[in-house]
Structure formats: C-alpha cells, structure tokens
mmCIF file of C-alpha atoms and ligand atoms in Angstrom:
data_model
loop_
_atom_site.group_PDB
_atom_site.id
_atom_site.type_symbol
_atom_site.label_atom_id
_atom_site.label_comp_id
_atom_site.label_asym_id
_atom_site.label_seq_id
_atom_site.Cartn_x
_atom_site.Cartn_y
_atom_site.Cartn_z
ATOM 1 C CA VAL A 1 12.039 18.582 12.227
ATOM 2 C CA THR A 2 11.448 14.847 12.159
ATOM 3 C CA PRO A 3 13.274 13.269 15.074
ATOM 4 C CA HIS A 4 15.747 10.487 14.440
ATOM 5 C CA VAL A 5 13.732 7.326 14.994
ATOM 6 C CA GLN A 6 15.521 4.054 15.343
ATOM 7 C CA TRP A 7 13.979 1.065 13.615
ATOM 8 C CA ASN A 8 12.774 -1.441 16.229
ATOM 9 C CA GLY A 9 13.911 -4.402 14.125
ATOM 10 C CA LYS A 10 10.340 -5.541 13.520
ATOM 11 C CA LEU A 11 8.726 -5.723 10.130
ATOM 12 C CA ASP A 12 5.645 -3.812 11.221
ATOM 13 C CA VAL A 13 3.301 -1.916 8.972
ATOM 14 C CA PRO A 14 3.869 1.790 9.721
ATOM 15 C CA ALA A 15 0.896 3.031 11.771
ATOM 16 C CA GLY A 16 -0.243 5.681 9.292
ATOM 17 C CA LEU A 17 -0.492 3.130 6.504
ATOM 18 C CA ARG A 18 -2.322 0.664 8.741
ATOM 19 C CA PHE A 19 -4.803 3.358 9.802
ATOM 20 C CA SER A 20 -5.526 4.350 6.215
ATOM 21 C CA HIS A 21 -6.257 0.764 5.169
ATOM 22 C CA ASP A 22 -8.416 0.209 8.273
ATOM 23 C CA GLN A 23 -10.343 3.389 7.569
ATOM 24 C CA ILE A 24 -11.039 2.312 3.992
ATOM 25 C CA ARG A 25 -12.049 -1.215 5.073
ATOM 26 C CA ALA A 26 -14.528 0.209 7.581
ATOM 27 C CA GLY A 27 -15.919 2.627 5.000
ATOM 28 C CA LEU A 28 -16.349 -0.115 2.413
ATOM 29 C CA VAL A 29 -18.096 -2.400 4.892
ATOM 30 C CA ARG A 30 -20.575 0.403 5.652
ATOM 31 C CA ALA A 31 -21.075 1.120 1.954
ATOM 32 C CA THR A 32 -21.884 -2.547 1.233
ATOM 33 C CA THR A 33 -24.930 -2.271 3.518
ATOM 34 C CA ASP A 34 -26.588 0.078 1.005
ATOM 35 C CA PRO A 35 -29.491 -1.937 -0.467
ATOM 36 C CA GLY A 36 -29.102 -0.557 -4.003
ATOM 37 C CA ARG A 37 -26.487 -0.114 -6.691
ATOM 38 C CA VAL A 38 -24.026 1.545 -4.300
ATOM 39 C CA GLY A 39 -24.003 -1.579 -2.148
ATOM 40 C CA GLN A 40 -23.347 -3.823 -5.173
ATOM 41 C CA GLU A 41 -20.506 -1.650 -6.429
ATOM 42 C CA ALA A 42 -19.042 -1.405 -2.928
ATOM 43 C CA LEU A 43 -19.100 -5.190 -2.624
ATOM 44 C CA LEU A 44 -17.185 -5.490 -5.875
ATOM 45 C CA VAL A 45 -14.601 -2.961 -4.675
ATOM 46 C CA ALA A 46 -14.298 -4.741 -1.329
ATOM 47 C CA ARG A 47 -13.717 -8.105 -3.037
ATOM 48 C CA LEU A 48 -10.870 -6.583 -5.013
ATOM 49 C CA CYS A 49 -9.392 -4.492 -2.224
ATOM 50 C CA LEU A 50 -9.364 -6.806 0.762
ATOM 51 C CA PRO A 51 -6.886 -9.357 -0.645
ATOM 52 C CA HIS A 52 -4.935 -6.532 -2.290
ATOM 53 C CA PHE A 53 -4.558 -4.719 1.031
ATOM 54 C CA GLU A 54 -3.407 -7.929 2.699
ATOM 55 C CA GLN A 55 -0.720 -8.440 0.114
ATOM 56 C CA GLU A 56 0.487 -4.866 0.548
ATOM 57 C CA GLU A 57 0.517 -5.231 4.310
ATOM 58 C CA LYS A 58 2.618 -8.368 3.940
ATOM 59 C CA ALA A 59 5.174 -7.391 1.304
ATOM 60 C CA VAL A 60 5.174 -3.635 0.728
ATOM 61 C CA PHE A 61 4.329 -1.630 3.831
ATOM 62 C CA PRO A 62 6.670 -3.414 6.295
ATOM 63 C CA VAL A 63 9.643 -2.423 4.123
ATOM 64 C CA LEU A 64 8.785 1.170 4.992
ATOM 65 C CA SER A 65 9.252 0.549 8.718
ATOM 66 C CA LEU A 66 12.946 1.321 8.036
ATOM 67 C CA LEU A 67 12.316 4.532 6.139
ATOM 68 C CA ARG A 68 12.565 7.012 8.995
ATOM 69 C CA GLU A 69 15.788 5.579 10.345
ATOM 70 C CA LEU A 70 17.304 5.333 6.865
ATOM 71 C CA ALA A 71 16.437 8.973 6.192
ATOM 72 C CA PHE A 72 18.688 10.038 9.054
ATOM 73 C CA GLY A 73 20.990 7.113 9.769
ATOM 74 C CA GLU A 74 22.935 4.333 8.182
ATOM 75 C CA VAL A 75 22.249 0.872 6.830
ATOM 76 C CA ARG A 76 22.837 -1.712 9.569
ATOM 77 C CA PRO A 77 23.471 -5.437 8.906
ATOM 78 C CA GLU A 78 20.245 -6.484 10.683
ATOM 79 C CA MET A 79 18.293 -4.531 8.058
ATOM 80 C CA ALA A 80 18.957 -7.488 5.755
ATOM 81 C CA THR A 81 15.824 -8.930 7.443
ATOM 82 C CA ILE A 82 13.727 -6.986 4.932
ATOM 83 C CA LEU A 83 15.409 -8.412 1.845
ATOM 84 C CA PRO A 84 13.064 -11.396 1.354
ATOM 85 C CA LEU A 85 10.175 -8.914 1.395
ATOM 86 C CA VAL A 86 11.910 -6.679 -1.104
ATOM 87 C CA ILE A 87 12.350 -9.646 -3.429
ATOM 88 C CA ALA A 88 8.703 -10.696 -2.963
ATOM 89 C CA PHE A 89 7.595 -7.129 -3.684
ATOM 90 C CA SER A 90 9.650 -6.903 -6.860
ATOM 91 C CA GLU A 91 8.113 -10.188 -8.021
ATOM 92 C CA TRP A 92 4.584 -9.035 -7.222
ATOM 93 C CA GLN A 93 4.897 -5.469 -8.360
ATOM 94 C CA GLU A 94 3.548 -6.049 -11.838
ATOM 95 C CA SER A 95 0.483 -7.868 -10.521
ATOM 96 C CA LEU A 96 -0.037 -5.241 -7.793
ATOM 97 C CA ASP A 97 0.106 -2.506 -10.453
ATOM 98 C CA LYS A 98 -2.506 -4.397 -12.495
ATOM 99 C CA GLN A 99 -4.677 -4.733 -9.389
ATOM 100 C CA HIS A 100 -4.455 -0.950 -8.990
ATOM 101 C CA GLU A 101 -5.858 -0.502 -12.496
ATOM 102 C CA VAL A 102 -8.732 -2.917 -11.872
ATOM 103 C CA ILE A 103 -9.462 -1.327 -8.482
ATOM 104 C CA ALA A 104 -9.379 2.177 -10.004
ATOM 105 C CA SER A 105 -12.101 1.327 -12.509
ATOM 106 C CA ALA A 106 -14.278 -0.407 -9.884
ATOM 107 C CA VAL A 107 -13.848 2.611 -7.587
ATOM 108 C CA GLU A 108 -14.886 4.903 -10.426
ATOM 109 C CA SER A 109 -18.119 2.899 -10.832
ATOM 110 C CA LEU A 110 -18.760 3.108 -7.099
ATOM 111 C CA LEU A 111 -18.110 6.842 -7.165
ATOM 112 C CA GLN A 112 -20.546 7.362 -10.059
ATOM 113 C CA ALA A 113 -23.235 5.230 -8.393
ATOM 114 C CA ALA A 114 -22.769 7.145 -5.130
ATOM 115 C CA TYR A 115 -23.110 10.499 -6.941
ATOM 116 C CA ARG A 116 -26.198 9.330 -8.810
ATOM 117 C CA GLU A 117 -27.866 8.152 -5.620
ATOM 118 C CA GLY A 118 -26.748 11.152 -3.607
ATOM 119 C CA ASN A 119 -24.923 8.859 -1.186
ATOM 120 C CA ARG A 120 -22.378 11.310 0.090
ATOM 121 C CA GLU A 121 -20.789 8.962 2.601
ATOM 122 C CA ALA A 122 -20.112 6.271 -0.018
ATOM 123 C CA ALA A 123 -18.803 8.932 -2.413
ATOM 124 C CA GLU A 124 -16.333 10.036 0.258
ATOM 125 C CA VAL A 125 -15.199 6.453 0.855
ATOM 126 C CA ALA A 126 -14.696 5.934 -2.884
ATOM 127 C CA TYR A 127 -12.856 9.202 -3.346
ATOM 128 C CA GLY A 128 -10.643 8.482 -0.317
ATOM 129 C CA LEU A 129 -9.800 5.070 -1.759
ATOM 130 C CA LYS A 130 -9.036 6.559 -5.168
ATOM 131 C CA VAL A 131 -6.602 9.039 -3.597
ATOM 132 C CA HIS A 132 -5.065 6.366 -1.368
ATOM 133 C CA GLU A 133 -4.320 3.990 -4.244
ATOM 134 C CA ARG A 134 -2.866 6.849 -6.253
ATOM 135 C CA VAL A 135 -0.570 7.836 -3.371
ATOM 136 C CA GLU A 136 0.567 4.217 -3.185
ATOM 137 C CA ALA A 137 1.397 4.069 -6.877
ATOM 138 C CA ASP A 138 3.094 7.484 -6.930
ATOM 139 C CA ALA A 139 4.898 7.485 -3.579
ATOM 140 C CA ILE A 140 4.576 4.376 -1.411
ATOM 141 C CA TYR A 141 5.627 1.734 -3.937
ATOM 142 C CA PRO A 142 8.566 3.766 -5.267
ATOM 143 C CA ALA A 143 9.640 4.473 -1.663
ATOM 144 C CA ALA A 144 9.582 0.744 -0.845
ATOM 145 C CA THR A 145 11.642 0.032 -3.955
ATOM 146 C CA LEU A 146 14.130 2.726 -2.961
ATOM 147 C CA VAL A 147 14.459 1.339 0.566
ATOM 148 C CA GLY A 148 15.252 -2.069 -0.925
ATOM 149 C CA LYS A 149 17.849 -0.665 -3.291
ATOM 150 C CA TYR A 150 19.410 1.474 -0.588
ATOM 151 C CA VAL A 151 19.704 -1.408 1.880
ATOM 152 C CA ARG A 152 21.180 -3.720 -0.774
ATOM 153 C CA GLU A 153 23.690 -1.073 -1.787
ATOM 154 C CA GLY A 154 24.545 -0.329 1.834
ATOM 155 C CA LEU A 155 25.188 -4.022 2.448
ATOM 156 C CA LYS A 156 27.129 -4.280 -0.833
ATOM 157 C CA LEU A 157 24.708 -6.774 -2.342
ATOM 158 C CA PRO A 158 24.025 -6.927 -6.078
ATOM 159 C CA PRO A 159 20.770 -5.362 -7.300
ATOM 160 C CA ILE A 160 17.748 -7.583 -7.857
ATOM 161 C CA SER A 161 17.618 -8.467 -11.543
ATOM 162 C CA ARG A 162 13.930 -7.644 -11.820
ATOM 163 C CA PRO A 163 11.948 -4.722 -13.220
ATOM 164 C CA GLU A 164 13.240 -2.395 -10.447
ATOM 165 C CA ALA A 165 16.854 -2.798 -11.669
HETATM 166 FE FE1 FE2 B 201 -2.939 -0.580 -3.228
#
C-alpha cells in the first residue's frame, strides 16, 4: 500500500522522472561518441531531446509532485502554486506532442542504425527512450492534466479554456 505522502510545497521534479531523464541523457552522451552512423543519429536525437527534457522538467513533471498527496488527500489552497505551470503546460502541450513525433522518428533511425551496426548498448538507449516518451504521452502528460483539473476544481476555479477543457 502506498503510504500517504504529504506534498512538501515545492515544485520539484519527482525523483523517478528525474532519474529516467538523467539515465537517457547519459546514454545518449555515450552513444554520440560512436564514430559512425550511430554517433550521428545519437547526436540528432540528443539535439532534439535535451531542450525537450528541460521543458518537461520545467512545466510538466513538477505538477506531478502533488500526485501522491492528491491520490490520498484533499486539495489545499497552497496547491494553487502549481496553476501557472498547469497553464504553461496546456499552452505548450501541442508543441510538446509534436516534439514527441519528431523525437520518435529520430529515435527509430538511431535504433535501426544501432541494429545494423550491432551496437547493442546504443540500441538499448534508443529503445529505452522510445518507451519513455511513449509512457509520457500515454500516462505522464494525461496525469499532469488531471492534476491541474483536479486542483482547479478543488479550489472552485473555472477550467482553462484550452485544448484540455
Ligand atoms: Fe517527452
């Protein structure tokens, strides 16, 4: 049973999400040192992913620092701190979704190059990234949107008149 965890009031990136981005960053940096095609493809993926990760760490992941408390507790007035992030996320969501598409095709090229060259380590990095981005699109982004809606409703604020509404 997940213990009741009280939100510390800080807009931190939940540790698990931070670790997964850090792990991918480290893997990509290693893959870029490959002197051949794998290195070129990895560089392309890194150029797309690094700013994308930063944006997620700024506007999406911190919203989820409230998730565990919200799952077991109530909306508290100080949770309004996240609302500017929720608005930023709803404004960026379309562009983040597009970035996911562009990243997915670059990752596919990296994966193919890694298979062709028998570079198992780079293939694992690419596959891990592919899964990670898919989990974001299927679970993390919708969860962040839900947290925003739930907090707004709990504080009796009108919904954001953006695509999430
Ligand atoms: Fe992402």
